[in-house]
Coordinates of C-alpha atoms and ligand atoms in Angstrom, one line a residue:
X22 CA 0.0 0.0 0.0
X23 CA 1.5 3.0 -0.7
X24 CA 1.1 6.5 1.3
X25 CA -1.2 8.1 -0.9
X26 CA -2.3 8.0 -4.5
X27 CA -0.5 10.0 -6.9
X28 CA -2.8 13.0 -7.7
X29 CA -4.1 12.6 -4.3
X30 CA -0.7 13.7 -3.0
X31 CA -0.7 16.6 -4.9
X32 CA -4.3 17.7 -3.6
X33 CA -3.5 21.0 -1.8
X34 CA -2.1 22.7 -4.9
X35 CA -4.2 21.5 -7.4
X36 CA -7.3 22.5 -5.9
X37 CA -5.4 25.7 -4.4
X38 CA -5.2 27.3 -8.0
X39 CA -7.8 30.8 -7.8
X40 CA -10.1 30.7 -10.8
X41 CA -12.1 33.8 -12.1
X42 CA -15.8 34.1 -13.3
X43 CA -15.8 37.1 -14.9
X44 CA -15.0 39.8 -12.6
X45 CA -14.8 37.3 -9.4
X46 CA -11.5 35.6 -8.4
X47 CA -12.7 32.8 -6.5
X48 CA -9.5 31.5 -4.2
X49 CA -9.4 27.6 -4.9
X50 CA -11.5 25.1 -6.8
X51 CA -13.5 24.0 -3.7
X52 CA -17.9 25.3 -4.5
X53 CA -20.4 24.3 -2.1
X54 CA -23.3 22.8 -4.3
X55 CA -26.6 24.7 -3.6
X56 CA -28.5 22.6 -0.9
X57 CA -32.3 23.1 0.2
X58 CA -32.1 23.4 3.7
X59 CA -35.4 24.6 4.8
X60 CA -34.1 26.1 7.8
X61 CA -35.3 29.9 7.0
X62 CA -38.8 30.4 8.7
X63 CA -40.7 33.6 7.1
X64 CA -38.1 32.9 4.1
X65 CA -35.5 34.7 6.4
X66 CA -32.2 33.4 7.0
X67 CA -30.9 33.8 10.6
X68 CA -28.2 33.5 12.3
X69 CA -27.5 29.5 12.2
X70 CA -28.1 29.9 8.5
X71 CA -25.2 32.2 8.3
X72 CA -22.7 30.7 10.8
X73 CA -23.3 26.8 8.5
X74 CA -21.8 28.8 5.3
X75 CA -19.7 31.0 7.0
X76 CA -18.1 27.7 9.5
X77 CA -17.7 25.9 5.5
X78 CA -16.0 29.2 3.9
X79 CA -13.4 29.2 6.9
X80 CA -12.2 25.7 6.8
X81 CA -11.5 26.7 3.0
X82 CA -14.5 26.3 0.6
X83 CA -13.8 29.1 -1.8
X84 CA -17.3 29.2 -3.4
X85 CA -20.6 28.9 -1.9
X86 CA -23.9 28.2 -3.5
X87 CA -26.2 29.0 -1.5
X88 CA -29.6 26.4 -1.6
X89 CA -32.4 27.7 -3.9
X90 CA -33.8 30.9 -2.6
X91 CA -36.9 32.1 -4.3
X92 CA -37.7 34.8 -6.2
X93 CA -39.9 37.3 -5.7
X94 CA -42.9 35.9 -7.6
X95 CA -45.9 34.4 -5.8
X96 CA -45.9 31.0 -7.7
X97 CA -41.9 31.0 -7.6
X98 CA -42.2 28.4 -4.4
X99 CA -44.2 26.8 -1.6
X100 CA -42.7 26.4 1.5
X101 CA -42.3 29.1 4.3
X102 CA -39.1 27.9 5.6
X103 CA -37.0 27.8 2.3
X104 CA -35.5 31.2 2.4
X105 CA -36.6 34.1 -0.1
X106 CA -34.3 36.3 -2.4
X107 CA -37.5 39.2 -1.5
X108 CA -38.4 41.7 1.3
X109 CA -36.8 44.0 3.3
X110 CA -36.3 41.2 6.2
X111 CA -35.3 38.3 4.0
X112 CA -32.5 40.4 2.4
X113 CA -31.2 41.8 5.4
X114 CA -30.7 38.1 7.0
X115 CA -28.9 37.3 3.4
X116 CA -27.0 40.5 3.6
X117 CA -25.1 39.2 6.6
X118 CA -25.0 36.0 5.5
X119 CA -22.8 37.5 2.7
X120 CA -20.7 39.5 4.9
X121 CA -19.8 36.2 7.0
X122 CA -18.7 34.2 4.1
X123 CA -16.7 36.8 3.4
X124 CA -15.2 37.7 6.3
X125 CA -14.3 34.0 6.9
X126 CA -12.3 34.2 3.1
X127 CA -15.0 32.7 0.7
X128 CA -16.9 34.2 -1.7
X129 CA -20.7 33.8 -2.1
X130 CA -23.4 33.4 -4.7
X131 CA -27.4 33.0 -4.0
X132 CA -28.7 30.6 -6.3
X133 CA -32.2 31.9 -7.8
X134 CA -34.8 29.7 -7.7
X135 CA -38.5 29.2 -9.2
X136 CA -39.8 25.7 -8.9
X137 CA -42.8 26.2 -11.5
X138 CA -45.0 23.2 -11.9
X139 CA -43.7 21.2 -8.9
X140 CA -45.0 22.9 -6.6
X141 CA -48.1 20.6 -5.2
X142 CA -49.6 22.6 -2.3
X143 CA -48.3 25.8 -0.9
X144 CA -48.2 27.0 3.1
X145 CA -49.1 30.2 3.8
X146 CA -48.7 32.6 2.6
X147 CA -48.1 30.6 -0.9
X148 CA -50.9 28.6 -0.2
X149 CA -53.2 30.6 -2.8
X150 CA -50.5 30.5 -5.8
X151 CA -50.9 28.5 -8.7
X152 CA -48.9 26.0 -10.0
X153 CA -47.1 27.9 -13.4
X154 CA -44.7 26.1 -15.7
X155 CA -44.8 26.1 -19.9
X156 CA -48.0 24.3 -20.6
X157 CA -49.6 23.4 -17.2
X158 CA -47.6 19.8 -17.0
X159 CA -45.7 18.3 -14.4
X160 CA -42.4 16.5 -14.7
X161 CA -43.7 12.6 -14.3
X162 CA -46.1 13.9 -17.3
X163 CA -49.3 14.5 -15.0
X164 CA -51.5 17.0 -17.0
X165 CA -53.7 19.5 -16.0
X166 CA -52.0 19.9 -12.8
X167 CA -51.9 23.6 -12.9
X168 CA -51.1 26.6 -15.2
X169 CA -49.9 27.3 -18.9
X170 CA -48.3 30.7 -18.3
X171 CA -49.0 33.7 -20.3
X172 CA -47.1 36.2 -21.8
X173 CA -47.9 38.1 -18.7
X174 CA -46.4 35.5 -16.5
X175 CA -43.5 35.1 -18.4
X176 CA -42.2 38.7 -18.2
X177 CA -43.3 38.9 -14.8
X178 CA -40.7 35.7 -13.9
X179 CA -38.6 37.3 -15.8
X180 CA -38.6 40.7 -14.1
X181 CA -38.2 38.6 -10.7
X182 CA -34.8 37.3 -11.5
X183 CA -33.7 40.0 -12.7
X184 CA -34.6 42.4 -9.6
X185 CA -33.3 39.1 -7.5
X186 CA -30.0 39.7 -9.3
X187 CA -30.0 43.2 -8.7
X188 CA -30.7 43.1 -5.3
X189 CA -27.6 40.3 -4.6
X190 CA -25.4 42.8 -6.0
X191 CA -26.8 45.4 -3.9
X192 CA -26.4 43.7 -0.8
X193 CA -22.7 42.4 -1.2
X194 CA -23.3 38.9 -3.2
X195 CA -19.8 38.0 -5.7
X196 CA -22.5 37.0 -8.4
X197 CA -25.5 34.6 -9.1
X198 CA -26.5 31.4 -9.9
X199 CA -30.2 30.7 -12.0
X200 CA -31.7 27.0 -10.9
X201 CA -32.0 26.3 -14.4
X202 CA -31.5 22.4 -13.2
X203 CA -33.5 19.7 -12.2
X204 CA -36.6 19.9 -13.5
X205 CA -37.7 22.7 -12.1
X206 CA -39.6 25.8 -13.9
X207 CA -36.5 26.9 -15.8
X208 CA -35.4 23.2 -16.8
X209 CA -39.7 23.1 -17.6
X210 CA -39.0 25.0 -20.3
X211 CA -35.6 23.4 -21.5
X212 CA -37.3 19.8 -21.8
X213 CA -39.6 19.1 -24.5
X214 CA -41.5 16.7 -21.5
X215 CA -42.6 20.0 -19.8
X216 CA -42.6 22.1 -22.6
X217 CA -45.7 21.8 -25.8
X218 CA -45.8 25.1 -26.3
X219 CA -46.8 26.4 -29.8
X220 CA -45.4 29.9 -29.5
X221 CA -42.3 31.6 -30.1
X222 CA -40.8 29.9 -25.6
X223 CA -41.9 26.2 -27.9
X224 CA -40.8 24.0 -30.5
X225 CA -37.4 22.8 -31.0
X226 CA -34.3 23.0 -28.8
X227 CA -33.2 26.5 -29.5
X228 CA -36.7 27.7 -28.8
X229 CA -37.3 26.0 -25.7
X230 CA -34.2 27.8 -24.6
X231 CA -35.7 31.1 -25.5
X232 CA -37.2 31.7 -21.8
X233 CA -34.1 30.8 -20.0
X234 CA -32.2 33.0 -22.3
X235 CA -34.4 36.2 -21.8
X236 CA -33.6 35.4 -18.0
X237 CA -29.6 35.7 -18.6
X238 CA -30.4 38.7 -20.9
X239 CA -32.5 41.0 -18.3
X240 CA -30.0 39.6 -14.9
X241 CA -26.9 40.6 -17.4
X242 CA -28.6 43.9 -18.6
X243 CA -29.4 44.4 -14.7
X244 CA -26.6 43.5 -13.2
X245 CA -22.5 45.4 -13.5
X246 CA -20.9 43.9 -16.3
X247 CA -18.0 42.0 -14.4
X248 CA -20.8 40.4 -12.4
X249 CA -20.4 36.6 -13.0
X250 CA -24.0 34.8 -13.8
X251 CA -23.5 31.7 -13.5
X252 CA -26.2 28.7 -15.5
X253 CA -27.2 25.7 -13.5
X254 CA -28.4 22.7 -15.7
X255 CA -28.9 18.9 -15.8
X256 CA -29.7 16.5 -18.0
X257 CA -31.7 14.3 -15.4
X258 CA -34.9 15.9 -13.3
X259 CA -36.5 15.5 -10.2
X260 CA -39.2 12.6 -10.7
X261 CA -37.2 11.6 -13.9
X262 CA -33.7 10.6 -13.2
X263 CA -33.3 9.4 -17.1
X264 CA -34.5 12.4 -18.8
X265 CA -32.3 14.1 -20.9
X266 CA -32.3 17.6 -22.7
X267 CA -29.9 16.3 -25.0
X268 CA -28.4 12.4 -26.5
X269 CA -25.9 14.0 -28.6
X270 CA -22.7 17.5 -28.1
X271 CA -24.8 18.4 -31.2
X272 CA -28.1 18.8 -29.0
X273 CA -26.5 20.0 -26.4
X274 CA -24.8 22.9 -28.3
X275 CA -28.0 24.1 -29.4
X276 CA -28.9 24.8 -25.8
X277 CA -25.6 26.2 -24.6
X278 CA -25.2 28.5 -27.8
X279 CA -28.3 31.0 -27.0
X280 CA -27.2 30.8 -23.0
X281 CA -23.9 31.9 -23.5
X282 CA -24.8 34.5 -26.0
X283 CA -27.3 36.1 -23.1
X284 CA -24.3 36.2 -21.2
X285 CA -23.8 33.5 -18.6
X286 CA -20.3 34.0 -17.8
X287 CA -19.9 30.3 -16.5
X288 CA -21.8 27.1 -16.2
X289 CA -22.7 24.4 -13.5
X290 CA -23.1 21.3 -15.4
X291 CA -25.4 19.0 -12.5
X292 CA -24.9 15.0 -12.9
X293 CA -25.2 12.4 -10.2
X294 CA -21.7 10.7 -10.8
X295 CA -18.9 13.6 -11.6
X296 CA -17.1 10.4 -13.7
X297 CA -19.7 9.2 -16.1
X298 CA -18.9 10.2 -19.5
X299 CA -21.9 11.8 -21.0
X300 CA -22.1 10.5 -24.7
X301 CA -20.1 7.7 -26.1
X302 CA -16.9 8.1 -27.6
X303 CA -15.4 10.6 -25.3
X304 CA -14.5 10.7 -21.7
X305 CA -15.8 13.9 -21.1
X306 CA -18.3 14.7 -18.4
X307 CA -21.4 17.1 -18.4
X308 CA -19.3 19.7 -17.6
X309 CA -16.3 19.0 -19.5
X310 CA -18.9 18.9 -22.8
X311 CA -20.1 22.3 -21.8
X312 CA -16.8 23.8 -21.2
X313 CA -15.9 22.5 -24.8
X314 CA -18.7 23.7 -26.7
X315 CA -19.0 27.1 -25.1
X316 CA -15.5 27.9 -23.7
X317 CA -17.0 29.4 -20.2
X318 CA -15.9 27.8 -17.2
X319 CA -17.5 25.0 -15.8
X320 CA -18.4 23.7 -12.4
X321 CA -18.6 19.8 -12.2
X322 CA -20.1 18.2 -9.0
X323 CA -22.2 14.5 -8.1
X324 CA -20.8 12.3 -5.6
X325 CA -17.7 13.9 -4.7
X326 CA -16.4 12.3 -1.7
X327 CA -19.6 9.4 -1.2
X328 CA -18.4 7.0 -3.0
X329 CA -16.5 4.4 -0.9
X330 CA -13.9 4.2 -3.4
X331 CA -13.1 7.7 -2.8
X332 CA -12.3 7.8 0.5
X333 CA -10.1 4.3 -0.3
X334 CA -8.2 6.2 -2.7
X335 CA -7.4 8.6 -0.4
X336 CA -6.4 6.1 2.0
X337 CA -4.0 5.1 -0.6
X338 CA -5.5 1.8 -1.7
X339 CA -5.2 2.8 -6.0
X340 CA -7.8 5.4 -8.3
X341 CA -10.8 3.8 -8.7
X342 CA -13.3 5.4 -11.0
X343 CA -14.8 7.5 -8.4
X344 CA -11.6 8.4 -6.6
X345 CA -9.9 11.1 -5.9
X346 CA -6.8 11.2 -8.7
X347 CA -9.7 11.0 -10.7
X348 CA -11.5 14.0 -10.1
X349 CA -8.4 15.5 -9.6
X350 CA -6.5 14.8 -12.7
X351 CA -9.3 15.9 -14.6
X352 CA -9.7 19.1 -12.7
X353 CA -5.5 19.2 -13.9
X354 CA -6.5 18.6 -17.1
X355 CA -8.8 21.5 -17.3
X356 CA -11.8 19.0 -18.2
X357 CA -13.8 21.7 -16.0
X358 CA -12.7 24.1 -13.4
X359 CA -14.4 24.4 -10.5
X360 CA -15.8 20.7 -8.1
X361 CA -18.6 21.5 -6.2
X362 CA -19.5 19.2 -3.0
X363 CA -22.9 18.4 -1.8
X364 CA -23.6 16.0 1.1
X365 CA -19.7 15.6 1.8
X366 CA -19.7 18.8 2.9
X367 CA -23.2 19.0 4.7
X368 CA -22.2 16.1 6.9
X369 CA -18.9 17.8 7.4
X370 CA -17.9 21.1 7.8
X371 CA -14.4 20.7 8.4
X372 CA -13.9 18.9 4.8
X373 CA -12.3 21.4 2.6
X374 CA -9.6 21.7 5.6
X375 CA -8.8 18.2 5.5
X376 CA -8.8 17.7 2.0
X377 CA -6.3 20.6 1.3
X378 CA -4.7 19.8 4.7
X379 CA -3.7 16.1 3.8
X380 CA -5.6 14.8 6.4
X381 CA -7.9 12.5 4.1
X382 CA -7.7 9.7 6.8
X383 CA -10.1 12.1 8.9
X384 CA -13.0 12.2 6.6
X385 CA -15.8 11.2 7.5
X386 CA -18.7 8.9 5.6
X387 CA -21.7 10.9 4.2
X388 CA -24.7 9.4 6.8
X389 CA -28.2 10.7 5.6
X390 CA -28.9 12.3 9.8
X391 CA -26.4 15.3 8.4
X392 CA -29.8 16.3 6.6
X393 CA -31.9 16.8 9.9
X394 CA -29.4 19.8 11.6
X395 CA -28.0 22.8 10.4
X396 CA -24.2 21.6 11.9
Ligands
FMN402 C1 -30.5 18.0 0.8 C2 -30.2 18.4 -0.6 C3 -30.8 19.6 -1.1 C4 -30.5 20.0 -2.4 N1 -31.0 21.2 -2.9 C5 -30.7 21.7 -4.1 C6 -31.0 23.0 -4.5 O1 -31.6 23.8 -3.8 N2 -30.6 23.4 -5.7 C7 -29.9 22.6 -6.6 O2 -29.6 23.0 -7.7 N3 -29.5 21.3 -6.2 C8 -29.9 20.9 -5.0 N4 -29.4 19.7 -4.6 C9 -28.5 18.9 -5.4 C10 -27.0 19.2 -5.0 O3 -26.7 20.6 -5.3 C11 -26.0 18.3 -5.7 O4 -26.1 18.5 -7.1 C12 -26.3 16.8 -5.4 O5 -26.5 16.6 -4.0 C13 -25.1 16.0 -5.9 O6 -23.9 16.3 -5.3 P1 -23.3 15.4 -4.1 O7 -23.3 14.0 -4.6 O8 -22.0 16.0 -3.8 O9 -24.3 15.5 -2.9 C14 -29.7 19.2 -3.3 C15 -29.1 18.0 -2.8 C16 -29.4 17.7 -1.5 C17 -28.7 16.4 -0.9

């Protein structure tokens, strides 16, 4: 056995490299993935919301994602303890949250959220709202399950992310992220499942990508130039893990082409497994694809640190495919730039630290109680 695996030993400095996003330097390769916490009653994050980013931006993760935080539209979301990107109160607990992170060396991003048609039924006071996506259909195909948004609807939504944008600049956020992932209203759109429209949001790829892109346009025309937006996407969705928006580069090109020409300064490419390649003939991941066909950087993430193998590679037992060198020599290789870490890092605070500290042997196995507290 030997002490460590080869990229593994070389951990600190290739995750150490700073990276810019536009106008942001971010100080090492290390993003929180957004995670829905639910731990902001009234939609206000308090102060053990802002002490669990600010405890992961001091042990060393240079980018947080904040989880989904809606925006100010009334069918946007439906729970009264996700937290809002709206209101006087709900800002000012973000505000600080922002000024924590950065006082403890990271650098911060809210990610934007509008669930559209999966909402199923609100609390107060969403309880009212509709259910709004592209043509009234929900993601496991269920029809008639709420509304086909007008023209109306759409500019409103769109209106919302951008004063949501605005407003994170405003109060001290580095940039934003748009949920555009998961099946959720954005990736509605996107996926030809959600989306039958017959109008000009409708139709083929390019078209489908027309509401998203009108997003990126108003946040970009909203926002200071050197303000980094940044695109989340996936191919799979909530209630349909074998979706895709796209079976060949060719597809997915069509998509990326209109996003990046809105201005999305870098993209977070969301798979389940970082080290699946994600169409035959190429070893390229999700986000290496989408840092090939659009040259923005990329931001790769899915079961960094869960897989048993991982945490045998770092014990020095050989790179398996989920390992460490693995993620690592890609990240070398400049397959994509940025590895963002979900549940790793919600059981464990202190993982960034021992990961660029060498002290792998420490880490600790993901264990589904990590979701219940706010440690
Ligand atoms: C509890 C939990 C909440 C999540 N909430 C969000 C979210 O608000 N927005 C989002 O884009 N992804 C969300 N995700 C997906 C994560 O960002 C990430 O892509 C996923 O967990 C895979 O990364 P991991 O294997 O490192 O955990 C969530 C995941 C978990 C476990």
């Amino acid at each position: 056995m030997t002490a460590t695996t080869p990229a593994a030993s070389r951990a600190a400095e290739i995750l150490s490299r700073p990276i810019a996003l536009n106008g942001l330097t971010v100080p090492n390769r290390i993003a929180m993935a957004p995670m829905t916490r639910m731990f902001s009653p009234g939609g206000v994050p308090g102060e053990d919301v802002l002490s669990y980013y600010a405890r992961r931006a001091a042990a060393g993760v240079g980018l947080i994602v904040t989880e989904g935080t809606y925006v100010g539209h009334e069918s946007a979301g439906s729970s009264d303890r996700v937290p809002r990107f709206h209101g006087e109160e709900q800002l000012a607990g973000w505000a600080k949250v922002a000024d924590a992170v950065h006082a403890a060396g990271g650098t911060i991003v809210p990610q934007l959220w509008h669930i559209g048609m999966v909402r199923k039924q609100g609390e107060p006071p969403f309880a009212d709202a509709p259910a709004v996506g592209p043509s009234g259909i929900r993601v496991d195909g269920t029809e008639g399950a709420g509304k086909a948004m007008t023209q109306r609807d759409l500019d409103d939504v769109i209106g919302a992310f951008a004063e949501a944008a605005a407003a994170a600049e405003r109060i001290g956020f580095d940039g934003v992220e748009l949920h555009g992932a998961h099946g959720y209203l954005l990736d509605q759109f996107l996926w030809a499942g959600t989306n039958r429209r017959t109008d000009a949001y409708g139709g083929d790829a390019v078209a489908r990508t027309k509401f998203a892109a009108e997003i990126v346009a108003a946040v970009r025309e909203t926002v200071s130039p050197d303000f980094p937006v940044i695109f989340r996407y996936s191919q799979w969705k909530q209630e349909a893990y074998r979706a895709r928006l796209a079976q060949t580069p060719q597809e997915l090109e069509a998509i990326l082409a209109p996003l990046t020409a809105a201005g999305v300064d870098a993209f977070h490419a969301s798979t389940r497994r970082y080290w699946l390649p994600e169409f035959d003939g190429s070893d390229l991941n999700l986000a290496g694809w989408t840092k090939k066909l659009t040259g923005r950087p990329t931001i790769t993430v899915g079961s960094v640190g869960l897989d048993g193998d991982f945490l045998r590679a770092f014990a020095g037992e050989g790179a398996a495919v989920g390992s460490i060198d693995n993620l690592l020599e890609r990240l070398e290789r400049d397959e994509f730039d940025l590895v963002a870490v979900g549940r790793a890092l919600l059981q464990d605070p202190q993982w960034a630290a021992k990961v660029l500290g060498n002290r792998f042997e420490e880490l600790q196995p993901y264990d589904a109680a990590a979701l219940k507290t706010l440690s």
